[in-house]
Amino acid sequence: MDDANEVAFIVDEVSNIIKESIEVTIGSQSYQQAKINTWTSNIVEAILNSLTKLNKPFKYIVSCVIMQKNGAGLHTASSCFWDNSTDGSCTVRDDIDEIFSFVIERQFAYIFF
Amino acid sequence: KIHRDSLPRILNHRDSLPRKNSTHRDSLYGNLTQRDSLPRNSTQRDSLPRNSTHRLSLGRNRRQSSMNSIPRNLDRRFIRYENTFRMEPDDDRRIEIANVKRIGNLVVESAIKDYQYDPNNAKLFTSRLSEQLRYHMKQLPSNRFKYVIHVCMGQKQNQDLRVTSRCLWDLKCDRHVTIVKETKDCYLTVTIFCIYSE
């Protein structure tokens, strides 16, 4: 049987992965409408790839919102029906000059002992 | 000889009395007692002669063989139910995407019908909407599913916005539904993920 620590949801590790992939993809570039499509898909795919490399028995959902800073308001809410002891989520907000990005990552355990 | 024969009987007599008090607790709650009560059990067991402790441990092993198969250091909060050996949802528990989409559309349309974007109220509006949707998803007959409802609402000011999601899950059982609605001054994006868990 796996050790309990291997199956636990570690927030720090996951948030580091997310921050790294945002920095690598967008860096400090300004908002470019043509590239926004590739940016979002690159971020999300990079995060998912590094999460699968962790080799943990989890299903993942990664969601990314990128918005141009225009003075407009944005509100996000998320409600989940899951098992609190095995599942978790991690949210990373990033404020670059003209871009506001927001990544949510959720993990669901799919192995029961 | 007579003296030696009488000795086992005296031991048995002593066995019977303490065993009444401690077997119930030991056998039924042996592994499940909280850590505070352990010292009490151990002192009782120390006072018993060797024959009866051997018999107690045999009984406990037989009755709680399933608990002993799990290693002690495993965190107990991960053990909830026994394995159902069910890898895919049943036919009657399968989730209907058309149903989910219809319910989602109804709820969102009724919520956004005469809504004016109000920065003070918007936070409450989005959280309430996501909780309403979660409540409706829980009413569905399929009860092996976990749900994630993601609501994103913003003000329309000619800005650009992109919402992306990728998932690593089981293609056969897990689904998602996306609903996008716009009013005069605000837009609303709702994504509902349904994940099968055995």
CSV table of N, CA and C in Angstrom, one decimal, chain A residues 2 4 8 31 33 36-37 40-41 44-45 48 52 59-68 70-83 85-87 104 106 108-110 112-113, chain B residues 74-75 77-78 80-81 117 119 122-123 126-127 130-131 134 138 145-155 157-170 174 187 193 195-196 198:
chain,number,residue,atom,x,y,z
A,2,ASP,N,0.4,2.3,-0.7
A,2,ASP,CA,1.2,3.5,-0.7
A,2,ASP,C,1.2,4.1,0.7
A,4,ALA,N,0.8,7.1,3.2
A,4,ALA,CA,-0.2,8.1,3.1
A,4,ALA,C,0.3,9.4,2.6
A,8,ALA,N,-1.2,12.4,-0.4
A,8,ALA,CA,-1.8,13.6,0.1
A,8,ALA,C,-1.6,14.7,-1.0
A,31,TYR,N,0.3,42.6,-23.5
A,31,TYR,CA,-0.8,41.8,-24.1
A,31,TYR,C,-0.8,41.9,-25.6
A,33,GLN,N,-3.0,40.3,-28.7
A,33,GLN,CA,-4.3,39.6,-29.0
A,33,GLN,C,-4.0,38.4,-29.8
A,36,ILE,N,-2.7,35.3,-27.7
A,36,ILE,CA,-3.3,34.9,-26.4
A,36,ILE,C,-3.8,33.5,-26.5
A,37,ASN,N,-4.2,33.0,-27.6
A,37,ASN,CA,-4.7,31.7,-27.8
A,37,ASN,C,-3.6,30.7,-27.4
A,40,THR,N,-2.6,30.7,-23.6
A,40,THR,CA,-3.4,29.9,-22.6
A,40,THR,C,-3.2,28.4,-22.8
A,41,SER,N,-3.2,27.9,-24.1
A,41,SER,CA,-3.1,26.5,-24.2
A,41,SER,C,-1.7,26.0,-23.8
A,44,VAL,N,-1.6,25.8,-19.9
A,44,VAL,CA,-2.4,24.7,-19.3
A,44,VAL,C,-1.8,23.4,-19.6
A,45,GLU,N,-1.3,23.3,-20.8
A,45,GLU,CA,-0.6,22.0,-21.2
A,45,GLU,C,0.6,21.8,-20.4
A,48,LEU,N,-0.3,20.6,-16.9
A,48,LEU,CA,-0.8,19.3,-16.9
A,48,LEU,C,0.3,18.3,-17.1
A,52,THR,N,1.5,15.4,-14.4
A,52,THR,CA,1.5,13.9,-14.6
A,52,THR,C,2.8,13.3,-14.3
A,59,LYS,N,-6.8,12.6,-10.7
A,59,LYS,CA,-7.3,13.1,-11.9
A,59,LYS,C,-7.2,14.7,-11.7
A,60,TYR,N,-6.9,15.4,-12.8
A,60,TYR,CA,-6.7,16.8,-12.7
A,60,TYR,C,-7.6,17.6,-13.6
A,61,ILE,N,-8.0,18.8,-13.1
A,61,ILE,CA,-8.7,19.7,-13.9
A,61,ILE,C,-7.9,21.0,-13.8
A,62,VAL,N,-7.4,21.6,-14.9
A,62,VAL,CA,-6.7,22.9,-14.8
A,62,VAL,C,-7.5,23.9,-15.7
A,63,SER,N,-7.7,25.0,-15.1
A,63,SER,CA,-8.5,26.1,-15.7
A,63,SER,C,-7.8,27.4,-15.7
A,64,CYS,N,-7.8,28.1,-16.8
A,64,CYS,CA,-7.0,29.3,-16.9
A,64,CYS,C,-7.8,30.4,-17.4
A,65,VAL,N,-7.7,31.6,-16.8
A,65,VAL,CA,-8.4,32.8,-17.3
A,65,VAL,C,-7.4,33.9,-17.5
A,66,ILE,N,-7.4,34.4,-18.7
A,66,ILE,CA,-6.5,35.5,-19.0
A,66,ILE,C,-7.3,36.7,-19.5
A,67,MET,N,-7.0,37.9,-18.9
A,67,MET,CA,-7.8,39.0,-19.3
A,67,MET,C,-7.0,40.3,-19.5
A,68,GLN,N,-7.3,41.1,-20.4
A,68,GLN,CA,-6.6,42.3,-20.6
A,68,GLN,C,-7.1,43.3,-19.6
A,70,ASN,N,-8.3,46.5,-18.4
A,70,ASN,CA,-9.0,47.6,-19.1
A,70,ASN,C,-9.8,48.4,-18.1
A,71,GLY,N,-9.7,48.1,-16.8
A,71,GLY,CA,-10.6,48.8,-15.9
A,71,GLY,C,-11.9,48.0,-15.7
A,72,ALA,N,-12.1,47.0,-16.4
A,72,ALA,CA,-13.3,46.2,-16.2
A,72,ALA,C,-13.2,45.3,-15.0
A,73,GLY,N,-14.3,44.9,-14.5
A,73,GLY,CA,-14.3,44.1,-13.3
A,73,GLY,C,-14.5,42.6,-13.7
A,74,LEU,N,-13.9,41.7,-12.9
A,74,LEU,CA,-14.0,40.3,-13.2
A,74,LEU,C,-14.3,39.6,-11.9
A,75,HIS,N,-15.3,38.7,-11.9
A,75,HIS,CA,-15.6,37.9,-10.7
A,75,HIS,C,-15.6,36.5,-11.0
A,76,THR,N,-15.0,35.7,-10.2
A,76,THR,CA,-14.9,34.2,-10.4
A,76,THR,C,-15.4,33.5,-9.2
A,77,ALA,N,-16.2,32.5,-9.3
A,77,ALA,CA,-16.6,31.7,-8.2
A,77,ALA,C,-16.6,30.3,-8.6
A,78,SER,N,-16.3,29.4,-7.6
A,78,SER,CA,-16.2,28.0,-7.9
A,78,SER,C,-16.8,27.2,-6.7
A,79,SER,N,-17.7,26.3,-7.0
A,79,SER,CA,-18.2,25.5,-5.9
A,79,SER,C,-18.0,24.0,-6.3
A,80,CYS,N,-17.6,23.2,-5.3
A,80,CYS,CA,-17.2,21.9,-5.6
A,80,CYS,C,-17.9,20.9,-4.7
A,81,PHE,N,-18.3,19.8,-5.2
A,81,PHE,CA,-18.9,18.7,-4.4
A,81,PHE,C,-17.9,17.5,-4.5
A,82,TRP,N,-17.1,17.4,-3.5
A,82,TRP,CA,-16.1,16.3,-3.5
A,82,TRP,C,-15.8,15.8,-2.1
A,83,ASP,N,-14.7,15.1,-2.0
A,83,ASP,CA,-14.3,14.5,-0.7
A,83,ASP,C,-13.2,15.4,-0.2
A,85,SER,N,-11.2,15.1,2.3
A,85,SER,CA,-9.9,14.6,2.8
A,85,SER,C,-9.0,14.2,1.6
A,86,THR,N,-9.5,13.9,0.5
A,86,THR,CA,-8.6,13.4,-0.6
A,86,THR,C,-8.5,14.3,-1.8
A,87,ASP,N,-9.4,15.3,-1.9
A,87,ASP,CA,-9.4,16.2,-3.1
A,87,ASP,C,-9.0,17.6,-2.7
A,104,ILE,N,-6.6,28.0,-11.9
A,104,ILE,CA,-7.1,27.1,-10.9
A,104,ILE,C,-6.8,25.6,-11.2
A,106,ARG,N,-7.3,21.6,-9.9
A,106,ARG,CA,-8.0,20.8,-8.9
A,106,ARG,C,-7.6,19.3,-9.1
A,108,PHE,N,-8.5,15.3,-8.0
A,108,PHE,CA,-9.4,14.3,-7.4
A,108,PHE,C,-8.7,13.0,-7.3
A,109,ALA,N,-8.8,12.4,-6.1
A,109,ALA,CA,-8.2,11.1,-5.9
A,109,ALA,C,-9.1,10.0,-6.5
A,110,TYR,N,-8.5,9.1,-7.2
A,110,TYR,CA,-9.3,8.1,-7.8
A,110,TYR,C,-8.9,6.7,-7.4
A,112,PHE,N,-9.0,4.2,-4.1
A,112,PHE,CA,-9.3,4.0,-2.7
A,112,PHE,C,-8.6,2.7,-2.2
A,113,PHE,N,-8.2,2.8,-0.9
A,113,PHE,CA,-7.5,1.6,-0.3
A,113,PHE,C,-8.5,0.5,0.1
B,74,LEU,N,-0.8,3.7,8.2
B,74,LEU,CA,-1.6,4.3,7.1
B,74,LEU,C,-2.6,5.2,7.8
B,75,ASP,N,-2.7,6.4,7.2
B,75,ASP,CA,-3.6,7.4,7.8
B,75,ASP,C,-5.1,7.0,7.6
B,77,ARG,N,-7.9,8.4,7.8
B,77,ARG,CA,-8.9,9.2,7.1
B,77,ARG,C,-9.0,8.9,5.6
B,78,PHE,N,-8.1,8.1,5.0
B,78,PHE,CA,-8.2,7.8,3.6
B,78,PHE,C,-9.1,6.5,3.5
B,80,ARG,N,-12.5,5.0,3.7
B,80,ARG,CA,-13.8,5.3,3.8
B,80,ARG,C,-14.7,4.1,3.6
B,81,TYR,N,-14.7,3.6,2.4
B,81,TYR,CA,-15.6,2.5,2.1
B,81,TYR,C,-14.8,1.3,1.6
B,117,TYR,N,-25.2,44.8,-13.9
B,117,TYR,CA,-23.9,44.6,-13.2
B,117,TYR,C,-23.6,45.6,-12.1
B,119,PRO,N,-20.8,46.3,-9.1
B,119,PRO,CA,-19.5,45.8,-8.6
B,119,PRO,C,-19.6,45.4,-7.1
B,122,ALA,N,-21.7,41.9,-7.2
B,122,ALA,CA,-21.3,40.8,-8.2
B,122,ALA,C,-20.7,39.6,-7.5
B,123,LYS,N,-19.9,39.9,-6.4
B,123,LYS,CA,-19.2,38.8,-5.7
B,123,LYS,C,-20.2,37.8,-5.2
B,126,THR,N,-22.1,35.8,-8.0
B,126,THR,CA,-21.4,34.7,-8.6
B,126,THR,C,-21.3,33.5,-7.6
B,127,SER,N,-21.1,33.8,-6.3
B,127,SER,CA,-21.0,32.7,-5.4
B,127,SER,C,-22.3,32.0,-5.1
B,130,SER,N,-23.1,29.8,-8.2
B,130,SER,CA,-22.4,28.5,-8.2
B,130,SER,C,-22.9,27.6,-7.1
B,131,GLU,N,-23.4,28.1,-6.0
B,131,GLU,CA,-24.0,27.2,-5.0
B,131,GLU,C,-25.3,26.7,-5.4
B,134,ARG,N,-24.6,23.9,-7.8
B,134,ARG,CA,-24.2,22.7,-7.1
B,134,ARG,C,-25.3,22.0,-6.5
B,138,LYS,N,-26.5,18.1,-7.2
B,138,LYS,CA,-26.7,17.1,-6.2
B,138,LYS,C,-28.0,16.4,-6.3
B,145,PHE,N,-20.9,10.7,-8.6
B,145,PHE,CA,-20.2,11.7,-9.3
B,145,PHE,C,-19.8,12.9,-8.4
B,146,LYS,N,-18.6,13.4,-8.6
B,146,LYS,CA,-18.2,14.6,-7.9
B,146,LYS,C,-18.3,15.8,-8.9
B,147,TYR,N,-18.7,16.9,-8.4
B,147,TYR,CA,-18.9,18.1,-9.3
B,147,TYR,C,-18.0,19.2,-9.0
B,148,VAL,N,-17.6,19.9,-10.1
B,148,VAL,CA,-16.9,21.2,-9.9
B,148,VAL,C,-17.7,22.2,-10.8
B,149,ILE,N,-18.1,23.3,-10.2
B,149,ILE,CA,-18.8,24.3,-10.9
B,149,ILE,C,-18.0,25.6,-10.9
B,150,HIS,N,-17.6,26.1,-12.1
B,150,HIS,CA,-16.8,27.2,-12.2
B,150,HIS,C,-17.6,28.4,-12.9
B,151,VAL,N,-17.8,29.5,-12.1
B,151,VAL,CA,-18.5,30.6,-12.7
B,151,VAL,C,-17.6,31.8,-12.9
B,152,CYS,N,-17.6,32.4,-14.1
B,152,CYS,CA,-16.8,33.5,-14.3
B,152,CYS,C,-17.6,34.6,-14.9
B,153,MET,N,-17.7,35.7,-14.2
B,153,MET,CA,-18.5,36.8,-14.7
B,153,MET,C,-17.7,38.1,-14.8
B,154,GLY,N,-18.0,38.9,-15.8
B,154,GLY,CA,-17.2,40.1,-15.9
B,154,GLY,C,-18.0,41.2,-16.6
B,155,GLN,N,-17.5,42.4,-16.5
B,155,GLN,CA,-18.2,43.6,-17.1
B,155,GLN,C,-17.7,43.7,-18.5
B,157,GLN,N,-16.4,45.8,-21.3
B,157,GLN,CA,-15.8,47.1,-21.6
B,157,GLN,C,-14.8,46.9,-22.7
B,158,ASN,N,-15.2,46.2,-23.7
B,158,ASN,CA,-14.4,46.0,-24.9
B,158,ASN,C,-13.0,45.4,-24.6
B,159,GLN,N,-12.9,44.6,-23.5
B,159,GLN,CA,-11.6,44.0,-23.3
B,159,GLN,C,-11.7,42.6,-23.8
B,160,ASP,N,-10.5,42.0,-23.8
B,160,ASP,CA,-10.4,40.6,-24.3
B,160,ASP,C,-10.3,39.7,-23.1
B,161,LEU,N,-10.9,38.5,-23.2
B,161,LEU,CA,-10.9,37.6,-22.1
B,161,LEU,C,-10.8,36.2,-22.7
B,162,ARG,N,-10.1,35.3,-22.2
B,162,ARG,CA,-10.1,33.9,-22.6
B,162,ARG,C,-10.1,33.0,-21.4
B,163,VAL,N,-10.9,32.0,-21.5
B,163,VAL,CA,-11.0,31.0,-20.4
B,163,VAL,C,-10.7,29.7,-21.0
B,164,THR,N,-9.7,29.0,-20.5
B,164,THR,CA,-9.3,27.7,-21.0
B,164,THR,C,-9.3,26.7,-19.9
B,165,SER,N,-9.6,25.4,-20.3
B,165,SER,CA,-9.4,24.4,-19.3
B,165,SER,C,-9.0,23.1,-20.0
B,166,ARG,N,-8.1,22.4,-19.3
B,166,ARG,CA,-7.7,21.1,-19.7
B,166,ARG,C,-7.8,20.1,-18.6
B,167,CYS,N,-8.2,18.9,-18.9
B,167,CYS,CA,-8.4,17.9,-17.9
B,167,CYS,C,-7.7,16.6,-18.1
B,168,LEU,N,-7.3,16.0,-17.0
B,168,LEU,CA,-6.7,14.7,-17.2
B,168,LEU,C,-7.6,13.7,-16.4
B,169,TRP,N,-8.4,13.0,-17.2
B,169,TRP,CA,-9.4,12.2,-16.5
B,169,TRP,C,-9.8,11.0,-17.4
B,170,ASP,N,-10.8,10.3,-17.0
B,170,ASP,CA,-11.2,9.1,-17.7
B,170,ASP,C,-12.2,9.5,-18.8
B,174,ASP,N,-16.1,10.7,-17.4
B,174,ASP,CA,-16.1,12.1,-17.0
B,174,ASP,C,-16.5,13.1,-18.1
B,187,TYR,N,-21.1,39.6,-19.0
B,187,TYR,CA,-21.1,38.3,-19.6
B,187,TYR,C,-20.9,37.3,-18.5
B,193,PHE,N,-18.1,20.5,-14.3
B,193,PHE,CA,-17.3,19.3,-14.6
B,193,PHE,C,-18.0,18.2,-13.7
B,195,ILE,N,-17.2,14.4,-12.5
B,195,ILE,CA,-16.1,13.4,-12.4
B,195,ILE,C,-16.6,12.1,-11.7
B,196,TYR,N,-16.4,11.0,-12.3
B,196,TYR,CA,-16.9,9.8,-11.7
B,196,TYR,C,-15.8,9.3,-10.7
B,198,GLU,N,-15.4,6.0,-7.9
B,198,GLU,CA,-16.0,4.7,-7.5
B,198,GLU,C,-16.3,4.7,-6.1
